[in-house]
Short mmCIF file of C-alpha atoms and ligand atoms in Angstrom, two decimals:
data_model
loop_
_atom_site.label_atom_id
_atom_site.label_comp_id
_atom_site.label_asym_id
_atom_site.label_seq_id
_atom_site.Cartn_x
_atom_site.Cartn_y
_atom_site.Cartn_z
CA MET A 1157 -58.39 -12.94 -0.60
CA THR A 1158 -56.36 -11.44 -3.43
CA ALA A 1159 -52.86 -12.50 -4.40
CA PRO A 1160 -50.16 -10.36 -2.83
CA VAL A 1161 -47.78 -8.53 -5.12
CA ARG A 1162 -44.45 -10.32 -4.92
CA THR A 1163 -41.49 -9.98 -7.20
CA ARG A 1164 -39.97 -13.35 -6.28
CA SER A 1165 -41.45 -16.73 -7.18
CA SER A 1166 -41.96 -19.61 -4.71
CA ALA A 1167 -39.06 -21.52 -6.24
CA ASP A 1168 -36.82 -18.46 -5.97
CA LEU A 1169 -37.75 -17.87 -2.32
CA ILE A 1170 -37.16 -21.53 -1.41
CA ARG A 1171 -33.73 -21.37 -3.11
CA ALA A 1172 -32.93 -18.10 -1.32
CA GLU A 1173 -33.53 -19.67 2.13
CA GLU A 1174 -30.94 -22.40 1.63
CA PRO A 1175 -27.72 -20.43 2.35
CA VAL A 1176 -29.10 -18.07 5.00
CA LEU A 1177 -31.63 -20.03 7.05
CA ALA A 1178 -30.70 -22.73 9.58
CA HIS A 1179 -31.78 -26.12 8.25
CA ASN A 1180 -33.68 -27.19 11.36
CA TYR A 1181 -36.88 -27.82 9.37
CA HIS A 1182 -37.71 -29.64 6.15
CA PRO A 1183 -40.83 -27.78 5.01
CA LEU A 1184 -43.09 -28.91 2.20
CA PRO A 1185 -42.30 -26.89 -0.95
CA VAL A 1186 -45.03 -24.26 -0.61
CA VAL A 1187 -44.43 -20.58 0.12
CA VAL A 1188 -47.47 -19.18 1.90
CA ALA A 1189 -48.20 -15.50 1.55
CA ARG A 1190 -51.78 -15.11 2.81
CA GLY A 1191 -54.28 -16.84 5.01
CA GLU A 1192 -57.95 -16.55 5.80
CA GLY A 1193 -60.10 -19.02 7.68
CA SER A 1194 -59.13 -22.56 6.66
CA TRP A 1195 -57.31 -21.39 3.54
CA VAL A 1196 -53.89 -20.12 2.65
CA GLU A 1197 -52.60 -18.79 -0.62
CA ASP A 1198 -49.08 -19.10 -1.98
CA VAL A 1199 -46.96 -16.51 -3.74
CA GLU A 1200 -48.38 -17.50 -7.14
CA GLY A 1201 -51.95 -17.24 -5.86
CA ARG A 1202 -52.61 -21.00 -5.55
CA ARG A 1203 -55.00 -21.82 -2.72
CA TYR A 1204 -54.53 -24.61 -0.18
CA LEU A 1205 -56.79 -25.97 2.54
CA ASP A 1206 -54.78 -25.89 5.78
CA MET A 1207 -55.29 -29.24 7.50
CA LEU A 1208 -52.43 -28.67 9.97
CA ALA A 1209 -53.45 -25.31 11.43
CA GLY A 1210 -49.99 -24.51 12.76
CA TYR A 1211 -49.94 -27.67 14.91
CA SER A 1212 -53.13 -26.39 16.60
CA ALA A 1213 -51.87 -22.82 17.00
CA LEU A 1214 -54.55 -21.85 14.46
CA ASN A 1215 -57.54 -23.53 16.11
CA PHE A 1216 -59.66 -20.52 15.14
CA GLY A 1217 -58.35 -20.44 11.59
CA HIS A 1218 -56.21 -17.83 9.93
CA ARG A 1219 -56.95 -14.26 10.97
CA HIS A 1220 -60.17 -14.91 12.86
CA PRO A 1221 -61.99 -11.54 12.71
CA ALA A 1222 -62.54 -11.27 16.47
CA LEU A 1223 -58.88 -12.02 17.19
CA ILE A 1224 -57.56 -9.68 14.53
CA ALA A 1225 -59.87 -6.94 15.84
CA ALA A 1226 -58.61 -7.47 19.40
CA ALA A 1227 -55.00 -7.32 18.19
CA HIS A 1228 -55.60 -4.20 16.08
CA GLU A 1229 -57.32 -2.42 18.92
CA GLN A 1230 -54.48 -3.22 21.29
CA LEU A 1231 -51.78 -2.29 18.73
CA ASP A 1232 -53.22 1.21 18.72
CA LEU A 1233 -52.98 1.50 22.51
CA LEU A 1234 -50.05 -0.31 24.06
CA THR A 1235 -47.99 -3.34 23.11
CA LEU A 1236 -45.32 -3.96 25.73
CA THR A 1237 -44.58 -2.84 29.25
CA SER A 1238 -42.55 -5.75 30.68
CA ARG A 1239 -43.70 -6.95 34.07
CA ALA A 1240 -41.77 -4.13 35.72
CA PHE A 1241 -45.13 -2.34 35.55
CA HIS A 1242 -48.72 -3.48 35.57
CA ASN A 1243 -50.66 -3.32 32.32
CA ASP A 1244 -54.38 -2.84 32.04
CA ARG A 1245 -55.02 -6.08 30.08
CA LEU A 1246 -53.38 -8.70 32.24
CA ALA A 1247 -55.83 -9.02 35.12
CA GLU A 1248 -58.77 -9.82 32.85
CA PHE A 1249 -56.74 -12.36 30.87
CA ALA A 1250 -55.68 -14.19 34.03
CA GLU A 1251 -59.15 -14.04 35.60
CA ARG A 1252 -60.89 -15.40 32.53
CA LEU A 1253 -58.28 -18.08 31.78
CA ALA A 1254 -58.42 -19.31 35.37
CA GLU A 1255 -62.19 -19.42 35.20
CA LEU A 1256 -62.21 -21.23 31.84
CA THR A 1257 -59.91 -23.94 33.15
CA GLY A 1258 -61.33 -24.22 36.66
CA LEU A 1259 -57.98 -23.41 38.27
CA ASP A 1260 -56.84 -20.48 40.39
CA MET A 1261 -53.71 -18.76 39.14
CA VAL A 1262 -51.93 -18.00 35.88
CA LEU A 1263 -48.25 -17.60 35.06
CA PRO A 1264 -48.12 -16.01 31.59
CA MET A 1265 -45.26 -16.97 29.29
CA ASN A 1266 -44.78 -17.00 25.51
CA THR A 1267 -43.89 -20.29 23.84
CA GLY A 1268 -44.99 -23.78 24.74
CA ALA A 1269 -41.48 -24.83 25.71
CA GLU A 1270 -41.33 -21.91 28.14
CA ALA A 1271 -44.58 -23.01 29.74
CA VAL A 1272 -43.15 -26.52 30.15
CA GLU A 1273 -39.88 -25.18 31.60
CA SER A 1274 -41.88 -22.96 33.95
CA GLY A 1275 -44.08 -25.89 35.00
CA ILE A 1276 -40.98 -27.93 35.81
CA LYS A 1277 -39.49 -25.10 37.88
CA VAL A 1278 -42.74 -24.55 39.77
CA ALA A 1279 -43.10 -28.29 40.47
CA ARG A 1280 -39.54 -28.53 41.79
CA LYS A 1281 -40.00 -25.50 44.02
CA TRP A 1282 -43.30 -26.90 45.29
CA ALA A 1283 -41.57 -30.22 46.03
CA TYR A 1284 -38.91 -28.53 48.17
CA GLU A 1285 -41.11 -25.97 49.90
CA VAL A 1286 -44.38 -27.81 50.33
CA LYS A 1287 -43.71 -31.54 49.99
CA GLY A 1288 -40.35 -31.42 51.80
CA VAL A 1289 -38.18 -33.21 49.24
CA PRO A 1290 -34.47 -32.80 50.19
CA ALA A 1291 -32.64 -30.09 48.23
CA ASP A 1292 -31.85 -30.95 44.60
CA GLN A 1293 -33.39 -34.43 44.89
CA ALA A 1294 -36.73 -33.75 43.16
CA THR A 1295 -37.71 -36.03 40.29
CA ILE A 1296 -40.33 -35.65 37.60
CA VAL A 1297 -41.82 -38.69 35.91
CA VAL A 1298 -42.55 -38.35 32.19
CA ALA A 1299 -43.74 -40.64 29.40
CA ALA A 1300 -41.76 -42.19 26.56
CA GLU A 1301 -42.46 -40.76 23.08
CA ASN A 1302 -43.35 -37.44 24.69
CA PHE A 1303 -43.03 -34.10 22.97
CA HIS A 1304 -42.82 -31.10 25.26
CA GLY A 1305 -40.54 -28.77 23.28
CA ARG A 1306 -36.93 -28.19 22.34
CA THR A 1307 -35.01 -26.59 25.20
CA THR A 1308 -31.98 -28.33 26.70
CA THR A 1309 -33.91 -29.46 29.77
CA ILE A 1310 -36.90 -30.65 27.78
CA VAL A 1311 -34.85 -32.71 25.31
CA SER A 1312 -33.12 -34.20 28.37
CA PHE A 1313 -36.23 -36.33 28.86
CA SER A 1314 -37.13 -36.90 25.23
CA THR A 1315 -36.89 -40.43 23.82
CA ASP A 1316 -36.40 -39.09 20.29
CA GLU A 1317 -32.71 -39.50 19.53
CA THR A 1318 -32.85 -36.97 16.67
CA ALA A 1319 -34.01 -34.34 19.15
CA ARG A 1320 -31.20 -35.20 21.61
CA GLN A 1321 -28.18 -36.20 19.56
CA GLY A 1322 -25.36 -33.70 20.02
CA PHE A 1323 -27.13 -31.56 22.62
CA GLY A 1324 -25.86 -33.07 25.88
CA PRO A 1325 -25.01 -32.85 28.71
CA PHE A 1326 -28.58 -33.22 29.82
CA THR A 1327 -30.55 -32.02 32.84
CA PRO A 1328 -30.95 -34.73 35.49
CA GLY A 1329 -34.05 -35.40 37.59
CA PHE A 1330 -36.39 -37.09 35.11
CA ARG A 1331 -37.67 -40.66 34.99
CA ILE A 1332 -39.17 -41.98 31.78
CA VAL A 1333 -41.90 -44.64 31.81
CA PRO A 1334 -43.98 -46.07 28.96
CA TYR A 1335 -47.06 -43.98 28.12
CA ASN A 1336 -50.46 -45.43 28.99
CA ASP A 1337 -48.94 -47.76 31.61
CA LEU A 1338 -50.18 -47.05 35.12
CA ALA A 1339 -48.18 -49.89 36.71
CA ALA A 1340 -44.92 -48.50 35.30
CA LEU A 1341 -45.89 -45.04 36.50
CA GLU A 1342 -46.64 -46.30 39.98
CA ALA A 1343 -43.28 -48.08 40.12
CA ALA A 1344 -41.43 -44.89 39.12
CA VAL A 1345 -43.11 -42.56 41.63
CA ASP A 1346 -41.50 -42.29 45.07
CA GLU A 1347 -41.00 -39.76 47.87
CA THR A 1348 -38.73 -37.62 45.64
CA THR A 1349 -41.39 -37.23 42.95
CA ALA A 1350 -42.45 -33.63 42.45
CA ALA A 1351 -44.75 -34.32 39.52
CA VAL A 1352 -45.95 -36.56 36.76
CA LEU A 1353 -45.81 -34.63 33.48
CA ILE A 1354 -47.73 -36.05 30.53
CA GLU A 1355 -49.67 -35.09 27.43
CA PRO A 1356 -53.29 -36.26 27.81
CA ILE A 1357 -53.02 -37.19 24.13
CA GLN A 1358 -49.53 -37.47 22.63
CA GLY A 1359 -49.62 -35.17 19.62
CA GLU A 1360 -46.23 -35.39 17.95
CA ALA A 1361 -46.10 -39.14 18.62
CA GLY A 1362 -49.00 -39.43 16.16
CA VAL A 1363 -52.11 -38.45 18.15
CA VAL A 1364 -51.73 -41.35 20.57
CA ILE A 1365 -54.81 -41.59 22.81
CA PRO A 1366 -54.38 -43.46 26.10
CA ASP A 1367 -56.86 -46.10 27.22
CA GLU A 1368 -59.99 -44.89 28.96
CA GLY A 1369 -59.13 -44.67 32.65
CA TYR A 1370 -55.46 -43.78 32.23
CA LEU A 1371 -55.88 -40.08 33.02
CA THR A 1372 -58.15 -40.93 35.95
CA GLY A 1373 -55.49 -43.37 37.11
CA VAL A 1374 -52.78 -40.71 36.84
CA ARG A 1375 -54.99 -38.33 38.83
CA GLU A 1376 -55.63 -40.88 41.58
CA LEU A 1377 -52.01 -42.02 41.73
CA THR A 1378 -50.57 -38.51 41.96
CA ARG A 1379 -53.10 -37.55 44.64
CA ARG A 1380 -52.38 -40.71 46.63
CA GLU A 1381 -48.60 -40.31 46.33
CA GLY A 1382 -48.63 -36.59 47.11
CA CYS A 1383 -47.15 -35.34 43.84
CA LEU A 1384 -48.46 -32.99 41.18
CA PHE A 1385 -50.23 -33.96 37.97
CA ILE A 1386 -49.01 -31.65 35.22
CA ALA A 1387 -51.03 -31.94 32.01
CA ASP A 1388 -49.32 -30.55 28.92
CA GLU A 1389 -52.33 -29.42 26.88
CA ILE A 1390 -50.29 -27.14 24.63
CA GLN A 1391 -51.44 -29.06 21.57
CA SER A 1392 -54.48 -30.99 22.86
CA GLY A 1393 -56.14 -28.11 24.66
CA LEU A 1394 -58.38 -25.18 23.78
CA GLY A 1395 -61.11 -26.93 21.84
CA ARG A 1396 -59.12 -29.29 19.63
CA THR A 1397 -60.56 -32.55 21.00
CA GLY A 1398 -64.16 -31.36 21.39
CA ARG A 1399 -63.67 -30.15 24.95
CA THR A 1400 -61.88 -27.09 26.23
CA LEU A 1401 -59.27 -29.48 27.65
CA ALA A 1402 -58.54 -33.08 26.66
CA VAL A 1403 -58.48 -34.11 30.34
CA GLU A 1404 -62.19 -33.27 30.48
CA HIS A 1405 -62.94 -36.43 28.49
CA GLU A 1406 -62.25 -38.26 31.75
CA GLY A 1407 -63.53 -35.50 34.02
CA VAL A 1408 -60.05 -35.02 35.44
CA VAL A 1409 -58.64 -31.76 36.83
CA PRO A 1410 -54.82 -31.65 36.95
CA ASP A 1411 -52.89 -29.62 39.51
CA VAL A 1412 -50.97 -27.81 36.79
CA LEU A 1413 -52.05 -27.16 33.23
CA LEU A 1414 -49.70 -26.08 30.46
CA LEU A 1415 -51.27 -24.11 27.61
CA GLY A 1416 -49.82 -22.51 24.50
CA LYS A 1417 -50.26 -22.55 20.75
CA ALA A 1418 -53.96 -21.60 20.20
CA LEU A 1419 -53.84 -19.32 23.25
CA GLY A 1420 -52.10 -16.80 20.98
CA GLY A 1421 -54.85 -17.00 18.36
CA GLY A 1422 -52.26 -17.67 15.65
CA ILE A 1423 -51.13 -14.05 16.05
CA VAL A 1424 -48.60 -13.85 18.87
CA PRO A 1425 -46.91 -16.50 21.02
CA VAL A 1426 -48.90 -16.80 24.24
CA SER A 1427 -48.47 -19.63 26.72
CA ALA A 1428 -49.34 -20.11 30.36
CA VAL A 1429 -48.95 -22.28 33.39
CA VAL A 1430 -52.33 -22.44 35.08
CA ALA A 1431 -52.49 -24.05 38.50
CA ARG A 1432 -53.94 -24.17 41.96
CA ARG A 1433 -53.00 -21.34 44.29
CA ASP A 1434 -51.02 -23.57 46.66
CA VAL A 1435 -48.81 -24.61 43.72
CA LEU A 1436 -48.22 -21.41 41.71
CA GLY A 1437 -48.17 -19.53 45.00
CA VAL A 1438 -44.63 -20.83 45.62
CA LEU A 1439 -43.21 -18.26 43.19
CA ARG A 1440 -42.04 -14.97 44.66
CA PRO A 1441 -40.72 -11.82 42.96
CA GLY A 1442 -37.45 -12.33 41.12
CA GLU A 1443 -37.58 -16.13 41.08
CA HIS A 1444 -38.97 -16.54 37.57
CA GLY A 1445 -40.06 -14.31 34.73
CA SER A 1446 -40.11 -13.30 31.09
CA THR A 1447 -39.76 -9.89 29.44
CA PHE A 1448 -42.59 -10.62 27.02
CA GLY A 1449 -44.77 -12.86 29.18
CA GLY A 1450 -48.13 -11.24 29.88
CA ASN A 1451 -47.53 -8.30 27.57
CA PRO A 1452 -50.65 -6.27 26.79
CA LEU A 1453 -50.88 -7.41 23.15
CA ALA A 1454 -50.59 -11.06 24.20
CA ALA A 1455 -53.09 -10.54 27.01
CA ALA A 1456 -55.58 -8.83 24.68
CA VAL A 1457 -55.35 -11.62 22.11
CA GLY A 1458 -55.39 -14.31 24.83
CA THR A 1459 -58.50 -12.78 26.36
CA ALA A 1460 -60.20 -12.76 22.95
CA VAL A 1461 -59.26 -16.45 22.56
CA VAL A 1462 -60.76 -17.28 25.96
CA GLU A 1463 -63.87 -15.33 24.96
CA LEU A 1464 -64.26 -17.49 21.83
CA LEU A 1465 -63.88 -20.65 23.89
CA GLU A 1466 -66.40 -19.44 26.48
CA THR A 1467 -69.11 -19.68 23.82
CA GLY A 1468 -68.58 -23.45 23.50
CA GLU A 1469 -69.03 -23.12 19.74
CA PHE A 1470 -65.56 -24.39 18.83
CA GLN A 1471 -65.70 -27.35 21.18
CA ARG A 1472 -69.08 -28.23 19.62
CA ARG A 1473 -67.74 -27.91 16.09
CA ALA A 1474 -64.76 -30.11 16.97
CA THR A 1475 -67.12 -32.78 18.29
CA GLU A 1476 -69.56 -32.64 15.37
CA LEU A 1477 -67.02 -32.34 12.58
CA GLY A 1478 -64.79 -34.79 14.43
CA ALA A 1479 -67.50 -37.40 13.84
CA VAL A 1480 -67.41 -36.56 10.11
CA LEU A 1481 -63.62 -36.89 10.13
CA ARG A 1482 -63.80 -40.21 11.94
CA ASP A 1483 -66.43 -41.58 9.52
CA GLY A 1484 -64.38 -40.46 6.52
CA LEU A 1485 -61.21 -42.06 7.85
CA THR A 1486 -63.05 -45.27 8.74
CA GLU A 1487 -64.04 -45.51 5.07
CA LEU A 1488 -60.38 -45.37 4.07
CA VAL A 1489 -59.19 -48.16 6.34
CA GLY A 1490 -58.10 -51.02 4.11
CA LYS A 1491 -57.94 -48.63 1.12
CA GLY A 1492 -54.47 -47.22 1.62
CA VAL A 1493 -54.95 -46.41 5.31
CA VAL A 1494 -54.00 -49.10 7.83
CA GLY A 1495 -55.44 -47.38 10.87
CA PHE A 1496 -56.02 -44.08 12.61
CA ARG A 1497 -56.53 -42.49 15.99
CA ALA A 1498 -58.88 -39.53 16.28
CA ARG A 1499 -60.44 -37.34 18.90
CA GLY A 1500 -62.39 -34.25 17.96
CA LEU A 1501 -60.84 -32.56 14.94
CA TRP A 1502 -57.50 -34.25 15.45
CA ALA A 1503 -56.27 -37.44 13.86
CA GLY A 1504 -53.10 -39.43 13.33
CA VAL A 1505 -53.51 -41.47 10.16
CA ASP A 1506 -51.26 -44.46 9.49
CA VAL A 1507 -50.92 -44.81 5.75
CA ASP A 1508 -49.98 -48.18 4.26
CA PRO A 1509 -46.19 -47.96 3.85
CA ALA A 1510 -46.67 -49.43 0.36
CA VAL A 1511 -48.48 -46.19 -0.54
CA GLY A 1512 -45.51 -44.07 0.52
CA THR A 1513 -43.94 -42.36 3.48
CA GLY A 1514 -45.86 -39.72 5.38
CA ARG A 1515 -43.69 -37.14 3.66
CA GLU A 1516 -44.60 -38.49 0.20
CA VAL A 1517 -48.28 -38.49 1.09
CA GLY A 1518 -47.88 -34.90 2.30
CA GLU A 1519 -46.27 -33.93 -1.02
CA ARG A 1520 -49.05 -35.59 -3.00
CA LEU A 1521 -51.69 -33.86 -0.89
CA LEU A 1522 -49.91 -30.57 -1.47
CA ARG A 1523 -50.36 -31.07 -5.20
CA GLU A 1524 -54.08 -31.64 -4.45
CA GLY A 1525 -54.20 -28.31 -2.60
CA ILE A 1526 -54.20 -29.78 0.92
CA LEU A 1527 -51.60 -28.99 3.59
CA VAL A 1528 -50.78 -31.68 6.17
CA LYS A 1529 -47.72 -32.71 8.17
CA ASP A 1530 -46.23 -36.16 8.49
CA THR A 1531 -44.97 -37.36 11.85
CA HIS A 1532 -43.23 -40.72 12.12
CA GLY A 1533 -42.77 -43.05 9.17
CA SER A 1534 -46.05 -43.30 7.31
CA THR A 1535 -48.22 -41.36 9.74
CA ILE A 1536 -49.80 -38.05 8.84
CA ARG A 1537 -51.48 -35.71 11.24
CA LEU A 1538 -54.72 -33.91 10.56
CA ALA A 1539 -55.59 -30.92 12.72
CA PRO A 1540 -57.71 -28.52 10.67
CA PRO A 1541 -58.89 -25.19 12.05
CA LEU A 1542 -61.98 -25.72 14.21
CA THR A 1543 -63.69 -23.22 11.90
CA ILE A 1544 -63.47 -25.62 8.93
CA THR A 1545 -66.78 -26.34 7.18
CA GLU A 1546 -68.15 -29.81 6.53
CA THR A 1547 -67.70 -29.24 2.77
CA GLU A 1548 -64.07 -28.29 3.23
CA LEU A 1549 -63.47 -31.30 5.44
CA ALA A 1550 -65.12 -33.56 2.87
CA SER A 1551 -62.88 -32.17 0.15
CA ALA A 1552 -59.77 -32.89 2.27
CA LEU A 1553 -60.97 -36.44 2.88
CA GLY A 1554 -61.67 -36.83 -0.84
CA ALA A 1555 -58.14 -35.71 -1.66
CA LEU A 1556 -56.72 -38.12 0.92
CA GLU A 1557 -58.74 -40.94 -0.65
CA ARG A 1558 -57.36 -40.13 -4.11
CA VAL A 1559 -53.80 -39.84 -2.82
CA VAL A 1560 -53.66 -43.01 -0.72
CA GLY A 1561 -55.74 -44.97 -3.23
CA ARG A 1562 -53.26 -44.12 -5.98
CA GLY A 1563 -50.39 -45.93 -4.23
C1 PLP B 487 -47.52 -31.02 23.82
C2 PLP B 487 -46.54 -29.94 23.43
N1 PLP B 487 -45.85 -29.32 24.40
C3 PLP B 487 -44.97 -28.35 24.11
C4 PLP B 487 -44.73 -27.95 22.81
C5 PLP B 487 -43.72 -26.87 22.53
O1 PLP B 487 -44.35 -25.72 22.10
P1 PLP B 487 -43.50 -24.56 21.36
O2 PLP B 487 -43.14 -25.09 20.01
O3 PLP B 487 -44.42 -23.38 21.31
O4 PLP B 487 -42.29 -24.31 22.21
C6 PLP B 487 -45.43 -28.58 21.78
C7 PLP B 487 -45.19 -28.21 20.38
O5 PLP B 487 -45.50 -28.92 19.45
C8 PLP B 487 -46.35 -29.61 22.10
O6 PLP B 487 -47.03 -30.25 21.14
#
């Protein structure tokens, strides 16, 4: 990886953003210009180990050779048709994704939020057409502290006031219950319930893992009550937790699965609603769509992603290196870390507030050449590429030890 030729410095580029770029993010002060594997390089040629991996969009690392090759090959052939016509890449993508997930049908979209929106629409339509809920009465039960995206409907059922403030009026039809609380869920479900929509592990909330049995309980409850179980695996899915899907840790198969992020291989936005035929089958021509959804470039990259996951190598790496991550974090508890939650190569680390905020820890790690993202308060999230080596992981843990130990 050689430094790109740039005429503007990092500081200059950061300053230049200020007047022309909406301030909806507060990035760490690093201007990335290149990436390869677990590493990125800034404008000045400084190298950083990427321990965030685009919030799991880069599960296979930066520019994985097989994914780049698939994209290049497709770029030379055909990139976009719209769904007005068939394209020669879509059937294979849908077939292989359905097979990988054990479900029947695929609705291709682009971003995660679009997959969530599409899942909500499909569940409502299913409720009216199949379950027989009276028109416009369908409800969807969701969990507090959820993160499902940023659209108007999705923030309607967020419990994060920063995400909602100033964006009303909100979409009705959602009931919010505490996460990891089956009794509360049971109390909220009734004959109007189209679906229960949850993250099997709450990512943005700080990698919150429900008690063993919760997902099984959600599965049994939704089956018993005749409503759909929608699992948002946009962040937890596709190898991150050591399984293809996080629901597999409890051997649970949802009715509807929402996928995104890593499905696009870190190259293009690719998301999907994957579901049983009797659920996705409610959609008919003209009722839902997307100009870019299922485009040939997305389908080619998505197929290459599925192909990587079919080998099981990344799930295995997440399990094995996840144990290394867990051991390393266990060592830090009481030494600047107050606790952590981890599954596979994914951890939410609660740093002692006396050490600093999550943001401050992120800034100190940046100076150590490690990229992470804080979530709430003093929590940082670790989600390295699943291609990371044990040596690289050890160096990130070493940097974390130095940073939190320093106080
Ligand atoms: C669980 C979950 N669902 C949905 C989304 C939204 O995805 P996108 O940012 O691609 O719209 C995210 C993004 O972080 C997520 O973590």
